PDB file of C-alpha atoms in Angstrom:
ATOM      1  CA  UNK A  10     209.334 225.807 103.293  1.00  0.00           C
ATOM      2  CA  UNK A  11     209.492 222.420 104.705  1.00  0.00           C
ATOM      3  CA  UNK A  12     205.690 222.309 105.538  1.00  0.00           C
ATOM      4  CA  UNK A  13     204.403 222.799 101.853  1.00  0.00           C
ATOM      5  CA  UNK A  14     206.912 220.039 100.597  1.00  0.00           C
ATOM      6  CA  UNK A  15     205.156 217.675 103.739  1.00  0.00           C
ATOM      7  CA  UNK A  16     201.827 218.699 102.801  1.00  0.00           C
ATOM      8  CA  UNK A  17     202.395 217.935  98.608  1.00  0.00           C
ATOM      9  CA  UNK A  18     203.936 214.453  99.374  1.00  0.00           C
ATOM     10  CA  UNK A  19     201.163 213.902 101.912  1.00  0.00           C
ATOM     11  CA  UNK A  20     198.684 215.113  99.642  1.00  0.00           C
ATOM     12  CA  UNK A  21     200.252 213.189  96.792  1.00  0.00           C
ATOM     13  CA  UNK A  22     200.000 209.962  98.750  1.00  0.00           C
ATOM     14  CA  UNK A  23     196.483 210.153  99.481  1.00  0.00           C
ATOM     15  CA  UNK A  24     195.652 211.042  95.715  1.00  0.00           C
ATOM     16  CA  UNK A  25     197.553 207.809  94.926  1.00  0.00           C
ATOM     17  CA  UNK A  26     195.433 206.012  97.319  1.00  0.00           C
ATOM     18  CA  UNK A  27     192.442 207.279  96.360  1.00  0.00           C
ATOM     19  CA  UNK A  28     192.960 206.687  92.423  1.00  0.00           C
ATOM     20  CA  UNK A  29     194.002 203.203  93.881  1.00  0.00           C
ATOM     21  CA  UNK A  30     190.814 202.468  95.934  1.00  0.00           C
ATOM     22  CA  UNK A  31     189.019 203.620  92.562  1.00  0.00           C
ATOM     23  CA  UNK A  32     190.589 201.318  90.309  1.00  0.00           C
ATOM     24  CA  UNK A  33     190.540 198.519  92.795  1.00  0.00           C
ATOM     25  CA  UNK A  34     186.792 199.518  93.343  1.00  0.00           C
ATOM     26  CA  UNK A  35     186.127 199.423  90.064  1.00  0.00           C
ATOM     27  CA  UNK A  36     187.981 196.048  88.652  1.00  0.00           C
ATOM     28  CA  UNK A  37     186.181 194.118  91.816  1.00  0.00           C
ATOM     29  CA  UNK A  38     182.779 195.818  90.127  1.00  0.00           C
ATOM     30  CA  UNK A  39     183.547 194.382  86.756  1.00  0.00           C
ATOM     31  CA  UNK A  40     184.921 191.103  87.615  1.00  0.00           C
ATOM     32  CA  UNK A  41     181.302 191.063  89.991  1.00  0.00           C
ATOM     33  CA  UNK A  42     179.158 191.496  86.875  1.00  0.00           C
ATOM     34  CA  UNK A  43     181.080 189.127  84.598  1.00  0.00           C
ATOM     35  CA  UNK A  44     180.347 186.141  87.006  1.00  0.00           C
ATOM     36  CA  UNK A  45     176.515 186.963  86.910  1.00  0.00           C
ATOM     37  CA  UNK A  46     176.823 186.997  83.271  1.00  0.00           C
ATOM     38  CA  UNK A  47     178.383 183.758  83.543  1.00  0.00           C
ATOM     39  CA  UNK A  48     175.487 182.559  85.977  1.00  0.00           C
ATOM     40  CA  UNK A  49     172.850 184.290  83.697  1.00  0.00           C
ATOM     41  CA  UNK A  50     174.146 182.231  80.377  1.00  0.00           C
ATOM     42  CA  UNK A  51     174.331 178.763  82.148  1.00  0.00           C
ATOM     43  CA  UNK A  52     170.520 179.993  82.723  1.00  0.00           C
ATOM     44  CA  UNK A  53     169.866 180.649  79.288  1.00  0.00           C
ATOM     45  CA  UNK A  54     171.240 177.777  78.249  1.00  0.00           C
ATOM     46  CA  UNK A  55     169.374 175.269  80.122  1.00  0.00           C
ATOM     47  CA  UNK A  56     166.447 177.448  79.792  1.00  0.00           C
ATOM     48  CA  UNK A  57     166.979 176.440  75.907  1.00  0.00           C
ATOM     49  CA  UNK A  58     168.113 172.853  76.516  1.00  0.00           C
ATOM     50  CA  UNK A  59     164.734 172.296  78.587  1.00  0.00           C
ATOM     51  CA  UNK A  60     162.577 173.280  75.809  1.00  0.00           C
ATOM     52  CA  UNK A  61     164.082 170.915  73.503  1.00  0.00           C
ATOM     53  CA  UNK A  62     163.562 167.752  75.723  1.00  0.00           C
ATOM     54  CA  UNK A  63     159.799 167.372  75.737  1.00  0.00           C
ATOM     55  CA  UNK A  64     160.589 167.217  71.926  1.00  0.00           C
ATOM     56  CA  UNK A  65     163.165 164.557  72.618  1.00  0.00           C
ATOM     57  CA  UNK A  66     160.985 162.913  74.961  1.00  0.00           C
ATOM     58  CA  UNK A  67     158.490 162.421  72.206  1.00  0.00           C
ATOM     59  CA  UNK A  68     160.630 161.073  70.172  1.00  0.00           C
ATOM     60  CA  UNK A  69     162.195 158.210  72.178  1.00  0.00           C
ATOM     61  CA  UNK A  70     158.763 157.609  74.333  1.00  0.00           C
ATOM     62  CA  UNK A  71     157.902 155.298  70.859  1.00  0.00           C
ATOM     63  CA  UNK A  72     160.639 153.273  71.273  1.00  0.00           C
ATOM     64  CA  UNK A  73     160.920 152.857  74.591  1.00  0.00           C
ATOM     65  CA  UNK A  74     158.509 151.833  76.504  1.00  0.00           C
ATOM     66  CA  UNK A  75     160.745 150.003  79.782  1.00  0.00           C
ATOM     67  CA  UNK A  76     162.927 153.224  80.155  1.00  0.00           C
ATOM     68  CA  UNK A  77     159.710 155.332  81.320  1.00  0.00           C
ATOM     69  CA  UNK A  78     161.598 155.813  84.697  1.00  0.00           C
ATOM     70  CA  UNK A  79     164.337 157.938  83.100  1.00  0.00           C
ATOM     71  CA  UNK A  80     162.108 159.579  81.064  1.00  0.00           C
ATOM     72  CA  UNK A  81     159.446 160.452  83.639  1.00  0.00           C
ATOM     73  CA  UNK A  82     162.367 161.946  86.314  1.00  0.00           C
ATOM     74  CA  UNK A  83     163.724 164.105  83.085  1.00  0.00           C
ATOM     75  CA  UNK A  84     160.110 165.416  82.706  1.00  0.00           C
ATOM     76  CA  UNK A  85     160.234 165.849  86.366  1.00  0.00           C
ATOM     77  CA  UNK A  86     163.050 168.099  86.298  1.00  0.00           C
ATOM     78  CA  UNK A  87     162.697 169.809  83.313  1.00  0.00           C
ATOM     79  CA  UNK A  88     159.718 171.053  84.890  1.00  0.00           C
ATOM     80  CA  UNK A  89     161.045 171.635  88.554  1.00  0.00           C
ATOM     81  CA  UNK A  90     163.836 173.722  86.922  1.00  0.00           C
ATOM     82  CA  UNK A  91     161.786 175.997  84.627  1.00  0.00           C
ATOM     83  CA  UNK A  92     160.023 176.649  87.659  1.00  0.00           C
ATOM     84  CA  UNK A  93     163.460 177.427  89.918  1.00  0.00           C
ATOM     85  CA  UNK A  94     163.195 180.490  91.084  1.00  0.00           C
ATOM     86  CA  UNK A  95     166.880 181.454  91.875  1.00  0.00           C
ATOM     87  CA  UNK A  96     169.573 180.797  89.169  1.00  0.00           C
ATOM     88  CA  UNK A  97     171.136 178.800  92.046  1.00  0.00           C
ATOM     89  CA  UNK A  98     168.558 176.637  91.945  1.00  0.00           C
ATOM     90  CA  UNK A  99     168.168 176.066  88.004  1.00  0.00           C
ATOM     91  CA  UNK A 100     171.778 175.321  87.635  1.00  0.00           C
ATOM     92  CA  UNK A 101     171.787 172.525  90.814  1.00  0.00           C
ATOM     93  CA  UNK A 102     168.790 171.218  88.448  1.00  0.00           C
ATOM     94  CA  UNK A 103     170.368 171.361  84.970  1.00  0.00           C
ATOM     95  CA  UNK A 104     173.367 169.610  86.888  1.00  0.00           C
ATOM     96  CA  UNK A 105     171.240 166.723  87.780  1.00  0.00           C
ATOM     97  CA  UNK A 106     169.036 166.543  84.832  1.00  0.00           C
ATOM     98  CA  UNK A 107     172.628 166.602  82.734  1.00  0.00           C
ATOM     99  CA  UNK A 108     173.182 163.352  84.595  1.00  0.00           C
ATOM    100  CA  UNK A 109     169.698 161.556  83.296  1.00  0.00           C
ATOM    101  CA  UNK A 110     170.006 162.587  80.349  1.00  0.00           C
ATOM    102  CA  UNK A 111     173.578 160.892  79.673  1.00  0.00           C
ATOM    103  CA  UNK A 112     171.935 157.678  81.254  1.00  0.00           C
ATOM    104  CA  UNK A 113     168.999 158.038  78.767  1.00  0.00           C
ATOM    105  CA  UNK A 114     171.907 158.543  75.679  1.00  0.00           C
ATOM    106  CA  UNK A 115     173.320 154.958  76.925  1.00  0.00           C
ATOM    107  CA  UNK A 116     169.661 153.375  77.338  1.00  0.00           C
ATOM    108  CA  UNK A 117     169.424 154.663  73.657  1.00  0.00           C
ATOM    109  CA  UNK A 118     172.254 152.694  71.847  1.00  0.00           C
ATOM    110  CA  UNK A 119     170.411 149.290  72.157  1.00  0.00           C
ATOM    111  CA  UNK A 120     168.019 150.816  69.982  1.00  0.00           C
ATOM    112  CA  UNK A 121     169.006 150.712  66.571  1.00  0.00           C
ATOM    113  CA  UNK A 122     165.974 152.010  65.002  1.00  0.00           C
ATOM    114  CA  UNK A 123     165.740 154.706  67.477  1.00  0.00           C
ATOM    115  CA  UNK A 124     169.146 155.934  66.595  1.00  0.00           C
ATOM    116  CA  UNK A 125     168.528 155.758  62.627  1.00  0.00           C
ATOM    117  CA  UNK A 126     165.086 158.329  63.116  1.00  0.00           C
ATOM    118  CA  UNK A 127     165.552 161.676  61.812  1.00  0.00           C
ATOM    119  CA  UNK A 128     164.058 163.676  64.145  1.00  0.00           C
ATOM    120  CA  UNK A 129     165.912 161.938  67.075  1.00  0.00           C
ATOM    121  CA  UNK A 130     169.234 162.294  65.346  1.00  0.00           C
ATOM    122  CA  UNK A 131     168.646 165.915  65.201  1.00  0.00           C
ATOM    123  CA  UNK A 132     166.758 166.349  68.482  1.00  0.00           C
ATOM    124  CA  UNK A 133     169.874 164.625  69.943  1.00  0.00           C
ATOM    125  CA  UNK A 134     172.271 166.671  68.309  1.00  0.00           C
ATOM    126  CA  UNK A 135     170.834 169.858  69.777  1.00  0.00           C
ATOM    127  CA  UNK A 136     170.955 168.579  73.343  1.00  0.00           C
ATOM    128  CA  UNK A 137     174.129 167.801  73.229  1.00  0.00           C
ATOM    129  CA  UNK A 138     175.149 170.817  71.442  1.00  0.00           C
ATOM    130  CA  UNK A 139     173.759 172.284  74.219  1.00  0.00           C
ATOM    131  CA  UNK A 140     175.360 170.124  77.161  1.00  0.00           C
ATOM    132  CA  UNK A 141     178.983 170.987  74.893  1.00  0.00           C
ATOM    133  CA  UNK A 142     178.155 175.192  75.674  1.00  0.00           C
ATOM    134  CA  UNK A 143     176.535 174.137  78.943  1.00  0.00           C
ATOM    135  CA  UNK A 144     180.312 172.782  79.658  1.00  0.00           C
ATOM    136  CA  UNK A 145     182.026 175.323  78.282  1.00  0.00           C
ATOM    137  CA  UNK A 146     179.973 178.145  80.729  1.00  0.00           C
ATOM    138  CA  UNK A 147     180.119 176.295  83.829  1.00  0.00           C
ATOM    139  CA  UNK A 148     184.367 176.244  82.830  1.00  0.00           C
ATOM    140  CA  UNK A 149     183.941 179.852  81.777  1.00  0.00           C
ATOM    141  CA  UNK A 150     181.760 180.578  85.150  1.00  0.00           C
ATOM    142  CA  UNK A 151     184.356 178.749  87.169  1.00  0.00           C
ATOM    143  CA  UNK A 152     187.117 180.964  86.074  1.00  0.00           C
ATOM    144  CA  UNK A 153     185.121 184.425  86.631  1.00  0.00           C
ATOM    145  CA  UNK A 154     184.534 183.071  89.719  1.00  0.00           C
ATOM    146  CA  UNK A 155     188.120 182.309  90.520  1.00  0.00           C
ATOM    147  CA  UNK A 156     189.460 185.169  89.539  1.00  0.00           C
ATOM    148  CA  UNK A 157     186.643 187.631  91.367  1.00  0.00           C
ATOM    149  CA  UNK A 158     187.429 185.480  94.745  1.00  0.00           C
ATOM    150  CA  UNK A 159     191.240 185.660  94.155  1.00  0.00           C
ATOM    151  CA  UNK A 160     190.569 189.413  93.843  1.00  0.00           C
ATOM    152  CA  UNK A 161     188.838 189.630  96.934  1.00  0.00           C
ATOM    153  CA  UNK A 162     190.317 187.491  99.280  1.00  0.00           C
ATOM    154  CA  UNK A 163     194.217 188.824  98.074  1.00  0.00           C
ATOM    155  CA  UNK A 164     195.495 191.884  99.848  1.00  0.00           C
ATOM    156  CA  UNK A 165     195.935 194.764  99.120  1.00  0.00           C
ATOM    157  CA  UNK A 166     192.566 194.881  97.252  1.00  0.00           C
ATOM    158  CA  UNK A 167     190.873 192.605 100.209  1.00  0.00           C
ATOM    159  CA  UNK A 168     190.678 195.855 101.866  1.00  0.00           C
ATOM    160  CA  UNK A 169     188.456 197.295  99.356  1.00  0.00           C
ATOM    161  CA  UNK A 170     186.647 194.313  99.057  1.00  0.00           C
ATOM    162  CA  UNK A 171     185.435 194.203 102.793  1.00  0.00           C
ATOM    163  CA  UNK A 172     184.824 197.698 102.455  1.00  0.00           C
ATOM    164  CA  UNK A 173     182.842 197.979  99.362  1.00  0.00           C
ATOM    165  CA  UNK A 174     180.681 194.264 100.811  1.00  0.00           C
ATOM    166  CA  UNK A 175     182.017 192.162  98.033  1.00  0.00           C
ATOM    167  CA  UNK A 176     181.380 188.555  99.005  1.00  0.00           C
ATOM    168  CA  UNK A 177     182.895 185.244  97.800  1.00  0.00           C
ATOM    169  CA  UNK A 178     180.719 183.219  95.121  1.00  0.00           C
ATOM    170  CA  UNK A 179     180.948 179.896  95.143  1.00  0.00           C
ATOM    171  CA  UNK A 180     181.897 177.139  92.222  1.00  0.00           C
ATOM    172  CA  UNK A 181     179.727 174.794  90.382  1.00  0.00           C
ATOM    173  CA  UNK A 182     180.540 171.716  91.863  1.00  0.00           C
ATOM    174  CA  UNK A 183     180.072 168.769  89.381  1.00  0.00           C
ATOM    175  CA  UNK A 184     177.349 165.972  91.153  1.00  0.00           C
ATOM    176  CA  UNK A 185     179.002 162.602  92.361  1.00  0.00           C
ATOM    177  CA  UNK A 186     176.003 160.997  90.648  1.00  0.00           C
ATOM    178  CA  UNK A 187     177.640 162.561  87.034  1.00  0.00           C
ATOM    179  CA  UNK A 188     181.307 161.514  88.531  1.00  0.00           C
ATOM    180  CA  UNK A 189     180.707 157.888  88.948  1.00  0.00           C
ATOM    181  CA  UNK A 190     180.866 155.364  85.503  1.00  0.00           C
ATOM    182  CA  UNK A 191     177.484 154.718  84.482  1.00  0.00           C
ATOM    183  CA  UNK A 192     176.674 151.272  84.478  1.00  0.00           C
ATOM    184  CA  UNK A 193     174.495 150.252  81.270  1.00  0.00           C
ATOM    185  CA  UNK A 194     172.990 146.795  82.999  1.00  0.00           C
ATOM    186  CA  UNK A 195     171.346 149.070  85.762  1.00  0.00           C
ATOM    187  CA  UNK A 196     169.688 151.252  83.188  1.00  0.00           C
ATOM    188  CA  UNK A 197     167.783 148.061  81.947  1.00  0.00           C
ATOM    189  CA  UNK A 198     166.411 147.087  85.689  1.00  0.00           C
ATOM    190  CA  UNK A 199     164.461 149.794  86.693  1.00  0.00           C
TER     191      UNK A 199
END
């Protein structure tokens, strides 16, 4: 009699376990595919924020004729990130042409007719629409992120984690180029 009770809370154990390593399995899967959705729509939206800024370009190239530098390295990058392969490598691109592009939004306010244009005004509006749900991604990616690492580096469900070849992503790390105050006077030297 005492060996069937044994076996049942054995048994009963290892069913626990088992629905355990499933669910633990299974959140580790989920909170895995919400950070590449995260990834995937910082993607998208630079994808979208690069088509606008030949437009952009256009617009200010008129008026602007001593900022060519800026404008040039955006062009530059606009084009070495639609041609990124991995979404590693767009986003490290979008981060950097995020910084020229706020250097090119200071160059512009010294140029009052620039700024009264239609088509800049709403040219400029999109962009930084677009660097507003750029932000809010990268925050949104950051916390999938943090939450899928907490998941796999905590134990109990680190266990499943090894098991199952879950690795740790990384963060977005903001550049120290987009950290440090932009200083308008250097904008006008180059």
């Amino acid at each position: 009699m005492a060996i069937p009770i044994t076996f049942a809370v054995i048994m009963a154990v290892v069913l626990l376990l088992f629905l355990w390593g499933v669910f633990t399995s299974n959140s580790l899967i989920a909170k895995r595919n919400r950070v590449k959705q995260c990834r995937s729509g910082i993607c998208v939206v630079l994808k979208q924020r690069n088509d606008l800024i030949p437009n952009l370009v256009a617009a200010v190239k008129s008026y602007m004729g001593h900022e060519h530098e800026i404008l040039t390295r955006i062009a530059q990058l606009r084009s070495q990130s639609s041609s990124s392969f991995s979404e590693t490598e767009q986003i490290q691109q979008g981060d950097h042409l995020s910084s020229l592009l706020k250097e090119l939004n200071i160059a512009v306010e010294n140029y009052p007719e620039l700024k009264a244009n239609a088509q800049f005004i709403h040219l400029h509006l999109q962009i930084e629409e677009m660097e507003n749900q750029l932000q809010a991604i990268r925050r949104t990616y950051n916390a999938a992120v943090t939450d899928y690492n907490n998941s796999i580096e905590m134990f109990p469900s680190s266990v499943i984690a090894s098991l199952r070849g879950h690795e740790v992503q990384g963060l977005i790390e903001i550049l120290e180029t987009e950290m440090a105050q932009p200083k308008v006077e250097d904008l006008f030297k180059r």
